[in-house]
mmCIF file of C-alpha atoms in Angstrom:
data_model
loop_
_atom_site.group_PDB
_atom_site.id
_atom_site.type_symbol
_atom_site.label_atom_id
_atom_site.label_comp_id
_atom_site.label_asym_id
_atom_site.label_seq_id
_atom_site.Cartn_x
_atom_site.Cartn_y
_atom_site.Cartn_z
ATOM 1 C CA MET A 64 -21.801 -17.806 14.271
ATOM 2 C CA THR A 65 -20.246 -16.827 10.939
ATOM 3 C CA HIS A 66 -22.525 -16.212 7.968
ATOM 4 C CA ALA A 67 -21.602 -16.739 4.307
ATOM 5 C CA ALA A 68 -21.727 -12.960 3.734
ATOM 6 C CA ASP A 69 -19.283 -12.337 6.598
ATOM 7 C CA HIS A 70 -15.960 -11.393 4.932
ATOM 8 C CA ARG A 71 -13.853 -11.031 8.060
ATOM 9 C CA GLN A 72 -10.448 -12.669 7.811
ATOM 10 C CA PRO A 73 -8.339 -14.258 10.552
ATOM 11 C CA ALA A 74 -5.829 -11.783 11.984
ATOM 12 C CA THR A 75 -2.783 -13.836 10.973
ATOM 13 C CA THR A 76 -3.991 -14.009 7.384
ATOM 14 C CA ASN A 77 -4.479 -10.247 7.249
ATOM 15 C CA LEU A 78 -1.020 -9.594 8.674
ATOM 16 C CA ASP A 79 0.505 -12.163 6.302
ATOM 17 C CA ILE A 80 -1.078 -10.325 3.373
ATOM 18 C CA ALA A 81 0.258 -7.017 4.707
ATOM 19 C CA GLU A 82 3.772 -8.454 4.986
ATOM 20 C CA ARG A 83 3.601 -9.929 1.490
ATOM 21 C CA LEU A 84 2.323 -6.648 0.008
ATOM 22 C CA PHE A 85 4.909 -4.290 1.473
ATOM 23 C CA SER A 86 7.806 -6.730 1.054
ATOM 24 C CA ALA A 87 6.880 -7.178 -2.609
ATOM 25 C CA ILE A 88 6.725 -3.408 -3.167
ATOM 26 C CA GLU A 89 10.140 -2.956 -1.551
ATOM 27 C CA ARG A 90 11.603 -5.695 -3.793
ATOM 28 C CA GLY A 91 9.910 -4.315 -6.899
ATOM 29 C CA ASP A 92 8.000 -7.603 -7.256
ATOM 30 C CA LEU A 93 4.932 -6.140 -8.907
ATOM 31 C CA ASP A 94 3.620 -9.540 -10.022
ATOM 32 C CA THR A 95 3.097 -10.435 -6.373
ATOM 33 C CA VAL A 96 1.467 -7.057 -5.697
ATOM 34 C CA ARG A 97 -0.929 -7.642 -8.588
ATOM 35 C CA GLU A 98 -1.753 -11.134 -7.251
ATOM 36 C CA LEU A 99 -2.663 -9.668 -3.859
ATOM 37 C CA TYR A 100 -5.158 -7.213 -5.366
ATOM 38 C CA ALA A 101 -8.700 -8.423 -6.010
ATOM 39 C CA PRO A 102 -10.198 -7.765 -9.439
ATOM 40 C CA GLY A 103 -11.757 -4.324 -9.201
ATOM 41 C CA CYS A 104 -9.577 -3.325 -6.233
ATOM 42 C CA GLU A 105 -9.725 0.406 -5.503
ATOM 43 C CA ILE A 106 -6.645 2.344 -4.389
ATOM 44 C CA TRP A 107 -7.365 5.791 -2.917
ATOM 45 C CA HIS A 108 -4.927 8.522 -1.838
ATOM 46 C CA ASN A 109 -5.869 11.416 0.395
ATOM 47 C CA ASN A 110 -3.670 13.884 -1.511
ATOM 48 C CA ASP A 111 -5.843 13.840 -4.661
ATOM 49 C CA GLN A 112 -8.926 12.024 -3.321
ATOM 50 C CA GLN A 113 -9.071 9.995 -6.523
ATOM 51 C CA VAL A 114 -9.601 6.255 -6.769
ATOM 52 C CA GLN A 115 -6.990 4.405 -8.800
ATOM 53 C CA THR A 116 -7.592 1.129 -10.569
ATOM 54 C CA VAL A 117 -5.122 -1.721 -10.201
ATOM 55 C CA GLU A 118 -3.611 -0.814 -13.588
ATOM 56 C CA GLN A 119 -3.161 2.829 -12.606
ATOM 57 C CA ASN A 120 -1.567 1.755 -9.327
ATOM 58 C CA MET A 121 0.754 -0.621 -11.185
ATOM 59 C CA ARG A 122 1.950 2.301 -13.337
ATOM 60 C CA THR A 123 2.671 4.300 -10.174
ATOM 61 C CA LEU A 124 4.570 1.395 -8.625
ATOM 62 C CA ILE A 125 6.552 0.830 -11.841
ATOM 63 C CA TRP A 126 7.575 4.503 -11.729
ATOM 64 C CA VAL A 127 8.613 4.182 -8.074
ATOM 65 C CA THR A 128 10.645 1.011 -8.624
ATOM 66 C CA THR A 129 12.319 2.521 -11.701
ATOM 67 C CA ASN A 130 13.053 6.008 -10.334
ATOM 68 C CA VAL A 131 13.515 5.681 -6.568
ATOM 69 C CA LYS A 132 16.728 4.237 -5.166
ATOM 70 C CA GLY A 133 16.638 2.346 -1.885
ATOM 71 C CA PHE A 134 12.848 2.430 -1.640
ATOM 72 C CA ARG A 135 11.780 0.987 1.700
ATOM 73 C CA TYR A 136 9.409 1.186 4.642
ATOM 74 C CA GLU A 137 10.763 1.865 8.134
ATOM 75 C CA ASP A 138 9.287 2.144 11.622
ATOM 76 C CA VAL A 139 6.422 -0.131 10.631
ATOM 77 C CA LYS A 140 3.459 -0.414 12.971
ATOM 78 C CA ARG A 141 0.893 -2.912 11.723
ATOM 79 C CA GLN A 142 -2.397 -4.023 13.227
ATOM 80 C CA ALA A 143 -4.937 -6.529 11.972
ATOM 81 C CA THR A 144 -8.567 -5.484 11.866
ATOM 82 C CA GLU A 145 -11.666 -7.596 11.421
ATOM 83 C CA THR A 146 -11.804 -6.592 7.753
ATOM 84 C CA GLY A 147 -8.109 -6.182 6.875
ATOM 85 C CA PHE A 148 -5.272 -4.235 8.462
ATOM 86 C CA ILE A 149 -3.928 -0.783 9.248
ATOM 87 C CA GLU A 150 -0.278 0.068 8.784
ATOM 88 C CA GLN A 151 1.690 3.146 9.748
ATOM 89 C CA HIS A 152 5.209 3.487 8.410
ATOM 90 C CA MET A 153 7.867 5.853 7.170
ATOM 91 C CA THR A 154 8.218 5.739 3.377
ATOM 92 C CA CYS A 155 11.906 6.194 2.529
ATOM 93 C CA GLY A 156 14.251 6.341 -0.434
ATOM 94 C CA THR A 157 16.198 8.630 -2.742
ATOM 95 C CA GLY A 158 14.214 10.460 -5.415
ATOM 96 C CA PRO A 159 15.283 11.014 -9.037
ATOM 97 C CA SER A 160 16.829 14.371 -8.076
ATOM 98 C CA GLY A 161 19.153 12.581 -5.641
ATOM 99 C CA VAL A 162 17.359 13.990 -2.586
ATOM 100 C CA GLU A 163 16.558 11.521 0.165
ATOM 101 C CA PHE A 164 13.033 11.486 1.495
ATOM 102 C CA ARG A 165 11.323 10.062 4.541
ATOM 103 C CA PHE A 166 7.656 10.689 5.185
ATOM 104 C CA PRO A 167 4.963 9.155 7.362
ATOM 105 C CA ALA A 168 2.040 7.326 5.820
ATOM 106 C CA CYS A 169 -0.967 5.410 7.074
ATOM 107 C CA ILE A 170 -2.556 2.648 5.019
ATOM 108 C CA VAL A 171 -6.016 1.217 5.696
ATOM 109 C CA VAL A 172 -6.723 -2.005 3.815
ATOM 110 C CA THR A 173 -9.887 -4.039 3.328
ATOM 111 C CA ILE A 174 -9.464 -7.722 2.504
ATOM 112 C CA VAL A 175 -12.214 -9.872 1.023
ATOM 113 C CA ASP A 176 -11.703 -13.582 0.372
ATOM 114 C CA GLY A 177 -7.937 -13.291 0.901
ATOM 115 C CA LYS A 178 -7.460 -10.437 -1.609
ATOM 116 C CA ILE A 179 -7.068 -6.695 -1.122
ATOM 117 C CA SER A 180 -10.319 -5.100 -2.261
ATOM 118 C CA ARG A 181 -9.549 -1.540 -1.153
ATOM 119 C CA LEU A 182 -6.441 0.334 -0.035
ATOM 120 C CA ASP A 183 -6.664 3.873 1.362
ATOM 121 C CA GLU A 184 -3.354 5.713 1.748
ATOM 122 C CA TYR A 185 -2.932 8.844 3.849
ATOM 123 C CA PHE A 186 0.167 11.067 3.713
ATOM 124 C CA ASP A 187 1.121 14.736 3.522
ATOM 125 C CA SER A 188 1.693 15.529 -0.173
ATOM 126 C CA ALA A 189 4.233 18.222 0.760
ATOM 127 C CA HIS A 190 6.663 15.348 1.374
ATOM 128 C CA LEU A 191 6.497 14.319 -2.310
ATOM 129 C CA ALA A 192 8.691 17.198 -3.554
ATOM 130 C CA PRO A 193 11.895 15.069 -3.705
ATOM 131 C CA LEU A 194 10.029 12.562 -5.872
ATOM 132 C CA VAL A 195 8.732 15.019 -8.432
ATOM 133 C CA GLY A 196 11.806 17.243 -8.631
#
């Protein structure tokens, strides 16, 4: 029996949201990314352990789409969970210095009412050197 307070989503919906999110980021379609985030969505990264707001995350994504050539995700492994999805992938592209990068990341996402309410991203910050020069 499902209760009104039960925010679990069907697996296909969660995976559809995952596909829409990462495809939009790769295309630089930040309007779609913004639409997928719930108001008050929190974006957390293990490297600084700080929570970003949607607006802060949009600024980061604008920087990435402006400064990284060939930004893409490879070797994607995606699994629906009762409350969202987990994705492992290789984050790839060419940084502003012209150095190619490829680093593993794991994303844990919570979805409430069809919108991303929280996104936790785990990666080794040592791999960011080509992005920051």
